[in-house]
Tab-separated table of C-alpha atoms in Angstrom:
chain	number	residue	atom	x	y	z
S	5	UNK	CA	-11.210	5.864	-20.296
S	6	UNK	CA	-11.748	4.231	-16.896
S	7	UNK	CA	-10.513	5.899	-13.699
S	8	UNK	CA	-9.527	4.312	-10.375
S	9	UNK	CA	-8.833	6.390	-7.238
S	10	UNK	CA	-7.272	5.095	-4.044
S	11	UNK	CA	-4.862	5.871	-1.238
S	12	UNK	CA	-1.544	4.194	-1.853
S	13	UNK	CA	0.245	2.117	0.735
S	14	UNK	CA	3.973	2.817	0.979
S	15	UNK	CA	5.495	0.149	3.232
S	16	UNK	CA	8.989	1.671	3.526
S	17	UNK	CA	7.688	5.146	4.271
S	18	UNK	CA	5.199	3.745	6.800
S	19	UNK	CA	7.810	1.704	8.653
S	20	UNK	CA	10.281	4.577	8.814
S	21	UNK	CA	7.578	6.955	10.034
S	22	UNK	CA	6.173	4.396	12.492
S	23	UNK	CA	9.487	3.647	14.173
S	24	UNK	CA	10.441	7.338	14.261
S	25	UNK	CA	7.070	8.272	15.766
S	26	UNK	CA	7.257	5.604	18.478
S	27	UNK	CA	10.841	6.551	19.372
S	28	UNK	CA	9.875	10.237	19.656
S	29	UNK	CA	6.816	9.396	21.794
S	30	UNK	CA	8.962	7.169	24.037
S	31	UNK	CA	11.568	9.938	24.454
S	32	UNK	CA	8.888	12.531	25.278
S	33	UNK	CA	7.246	10.299	27.924
S	34	UNK	CA	10.673	9.381	29.255
S	35	UNK	CA	11.546	13.065	29.710
S	36	UNK	CA	8.162	13.861	31.298
S	37	UNK	CA	8.277	10.985	33.804
S	38	UNK	CA	12.031	10.910	34.453
S	39	UNK	CA	13.113	7.780	32.604
S	40	UNK	CA	11.913	4.211	32.361
S	41	UNK	CA	11.532	3.766	36.127
S	42	UNK	CA	9.432	6.941	36.334
S	43	UNK	CA	7.163	5.694	33.540
S	44	UNK	CA	6.793	2.323	35.273
S	45	UNK	CA	5.892	4.051	38.559
S	46	UNK	CA	3.318	6.234	36.775
S	47	UNK	CA	1.699	3.157	35.198
S	48	UNK	CA	1.642	1.311	38.556
S	49	UNK	CA	0.146	4.314	40.368
S	50	UNK	CA	-2.455	5.036	37.675
S	51	UNK	CA	-5.034	2.570	38.930
S	52	UNK	CA	-7.221	1.227	36.157
S	53	UNK	CA	-5.447	-0.595	33.326
S	54	UNK	CA	-8.471	-0.194	31.035
S	55	UNK	CA	-8.526	3.583	31.401
S	56	UNK	CA	-4.758	3.718	30.874
S	57	UNK	CA	-5.067	1.623	27.725
S	58	UNK	CA	-7.844	3.898	26.461
S	59	UNK	CA	-5.722	7.007	27.125
S	60	UNK	CA	-2.717	5.496	25.342
S	61	UNK	CA	-4.930	4.619	22.375
S	62	UNK	CA	-6.271	8.173	22.158
S	63	UNK	CA	-3.039	10.059	22.880
S	64	UNK	CA	-0.486	7.857	21.082
S	65	UNK	CA	-2.110	5.534	18.563
S	66	UNK	CA	-4.854	7.932	17.387
S	67	UNK	CA	-2.492	10.648	16.118
S	68	UNK	CA	-0.256	7.945	14.613
S	69	UNK	CA	-3.124	6.565	12.487
S	70	UNK	CA	-4.265	10.054	11.414
S	71	UNK	CA	-0.759	11.177	10.415
S	72	UNK	CA	-0.140	7.890	8.584
S	73	UNK	CA	-3.300	8.492	6.535
S	74	UNK	CA	-2.069	11.984	5.653
S	75	UNK	CA	1.415	10.920	4.493
S	76	UNK	CA	0.146	8.213	2.128
S	77	UNK	CA	-0.608	9.716	-1.282
S	78	UNK	CA	-3.907	9.616	-3.147
S	79	UNK	CA	-3.417	8.099	-6.596
S	80	UNK	CA	-5.529	8.237	-9.732
S	81	UNK	CA	-5.081	5.619	-12.450
S	82	UNK	CA	-6.661	6.360	-15.830
S	83	UNK	CA	-6.743	3.491	-18.328
S	84	UNK	CA	-7.586	4.099	-21.975
S	85	UNK	CA	-7.302	1.974	-25.078
S	86	UNK	CA	-3.674	2.996	-25.747
S	87	UNK	CA	-2.112	3.964	-22.422
S	88	UNK	CA	-2.347	4.036	-18.645
S	89	UNK	CA	-1.854	7.371	-16.860
S	90	UNK	CA	-0.914	7.502	-13.163
S	91	UNK	CA	-1.364	10.780	-11.294
S	92	UNK	CA	-0.385	11.702	-7.760
S	93	UNK	CA	0.311	14.998	-6.042
S	94	UNK	CA	3.866	16.327	-5.945
S	95	UNK	CA	5.023	13.836	-8.591
S	96	UNK	CA	5.014	14.085	-12.364
S	97	UNK	CA	2.324	12.111	-14.166
S	98	UNK	CA	3.489	8.714	-15.369
S	99	UNK	CA	2.201	7.515	-18.727
S	100	UNK	CA	2.632	3.848	-19.607
S	101	UNK	CA	1.753	2.687	-23.120
S	102	UNK	CA	-0.309	-0.505	-22.896
S	103	UNK	CA	1.858	-2.056	-25.611
S	104	UNK	CA	4.803	-1.960	-23.149
S	105	UNK	CA	2.968	-4.173	-20.625
S	106	UNK	CA	3.991	-7.817	-20.948
S	107	UNK	CA	2.913	-9.308	-17.604
S	108	UNK	CA	1.068	-8.464	-14.395
S	109	UNK	CA	1.208	-10.169	-11.010
S	110	UNK	CA	-1.282	-9.815	-8.173
S	111	UNK	CA	-0.339	-10.740	-4.564
S	112	UNK	CA	3.027	-12.295	-5.509
S	113	UNK	CA	5.336	-10.064	-3.445
S	114	UNK	CA	2.910	-8.505	-0.980
S	115	UNK	CA	-0.784	-8.915	-0.296
S	116	UNK	CA	-3.008	-6.425	-2.150
S	117	UNK	CA	-0.290	-5.475	-4.623
S	118	UNK	CA	-0.297	-5.355	-8.419
S	119	UNK	CA	3.070	-5.412	-10.180
S	120	UNK	CA	3.310	-4.582	-13.881
S	121	UNK	CA	6.329	-5.754	-15.921
S	122	UNK	CA	7.693	-5.139	-19.417
S	123	UNK	CA	8.867	-7.837	-21.858
S	124	UNK	CA	12.368	-7.948	-20.317
S	125	UNK	CA	10.875	-8.631	-16.890
S	126	UNK	CA	11.671	-5.145	-15.605
S	127	UNK	CA	9.177	-3.750	-13.105
S	128	UNK	CA	7.314	-0.821	-14.656
S	129	UNK	CA	5.126	0.070	-11.687
S	130	UNK	CA	3.751	-1.296	-8.424
S	131	UNK	CA	0.204	-0.449	-7.389
S	132	UNK	CA	-0.506	-1.054	-3.704
S	133	UNK	CA	-3.807	0.376	-2.409
S	134	UNK	CA	-4.311	0.698	1.335
S	135	UNK	CA	-7.657	-1.010	1.674
S	136	UNK	CA	-9.805	-2.029	-1.283
S	137	UNK	CA	-8.303	-5.136	-2.879
S	138	UNK	CA	-10.854	-5.075	-5.690
S	139	UNK	CA	-9.103	-2.024	-7.152
S	140	UNK	CA	-6.079	-4.054	-8.264
S	141	UNK	CA	-8.321	-6.712	-9.815
S	142	UNK	CA	-10.278	-3.940	-11.560
S	143	UNK	CA	-7.120	-2.315	-12.931
S	144	UNK	CA	-5.783	-5.659	-14.180
S	145	UNK	CA	-9.144	-6.531	-15.770
S	146	UNK	CA	-9.348	-3.142	-17.491
S	147	UNK	CA	-5.836	-3.534	-18.941
S	148	UNK	CA	-6.724	-7.095	-20.008
S	149	UNK	CA	-9.705	-5.733	-21.983
S	150	UNK	CA	-7.292	-3.890	-24.287
S	151	UNK	CA	-4.540	-6.534	-24.487
S	152	UNK	CA	-4.840	-10.297	-24.834
S	153	UNK	CA	-3.459	-12.071	-21.729
S	154	UNK	CA	-3.231	-15.618	-20.436
S	155	UNK	CA	-4.397	-15.825	-16.812
S	156	UNK	CA	-3.031	-18.189	-14.187
S	157	UNK	CA	-4.518	-18.462	-10.717
S	158	UNK	CA	-2.547	-19.740	-7.794
S	159	UNK	CA	-2.191	-19.338	-4.071
S	160	UNK	CA	0.450	-18.867	-1.435
S	161	UNK	CA	0.360	-18.959	2.323
S	162	UNK	CA	1.083	-15.957	4.477
S	163	UNK	CA	1.065	-16.623	8.212
S	164	UNK	CA	-0.752	-19.891	7.489
S	165	UNK	CA	-3.575	-18.191	5.571
S	166	UNK	CA	-4.039	-19.007	1.873
S	167	UNK	CA	-3.881	-15.925	-0.352
S	168	UNK	CA	-5.066	-16.056	-3.968
S	169	UNK	CA	-2.468	-14.989	-6.535
S	170	UNK	CA	-3.039	-14.121	-10.161
S	171	UNK	CA	-0.603	-13.865	-13.050
S	172	UNK	CA	-1.307	-12.325	-16.439
S	173	UNK	CA	1.095	-13.016	-19.319
S	174	UNK	CA	0.665	-11.399	-22.687
S	175	UNK	CA	-0.286	-13.621	-25.597
S	176	UNK	CA	2.063	-13.072	-28.513
């Protein structure tokens, strides 16, 4: 049984948290400095733009990045010869029999994302690690060792940059 561990990336949760955090920070600074005009006066009277940028990075962006790391769950994926087991805190373990997997797609919807589908085309699970893209290729390769798949490579452009895509379809 092979095990993969990674921090998951939850786009919806991150966006909701990010906008909420920035709104709360804006309201707090607005109350401290007496509105938008007070904040603008404080920035103009501060002096050095570099020091102000450094302070904003430490006081606003630093805690944002740390809290975002804490809210994204750590996931363990165990792949054996018969099933795939997905574990994460505060959620029940999810066991997927390998015989239920019909196709897999890498980087089709989002970059650094593996989607696993059943024979009816229903999404079984999405695996979206935060950083290491090789994890999704490793998971797909490990599943492909136990099931016979046809591979198709492709590419798509995101913001003008070519991104490699990969599709696995089960051989019947």
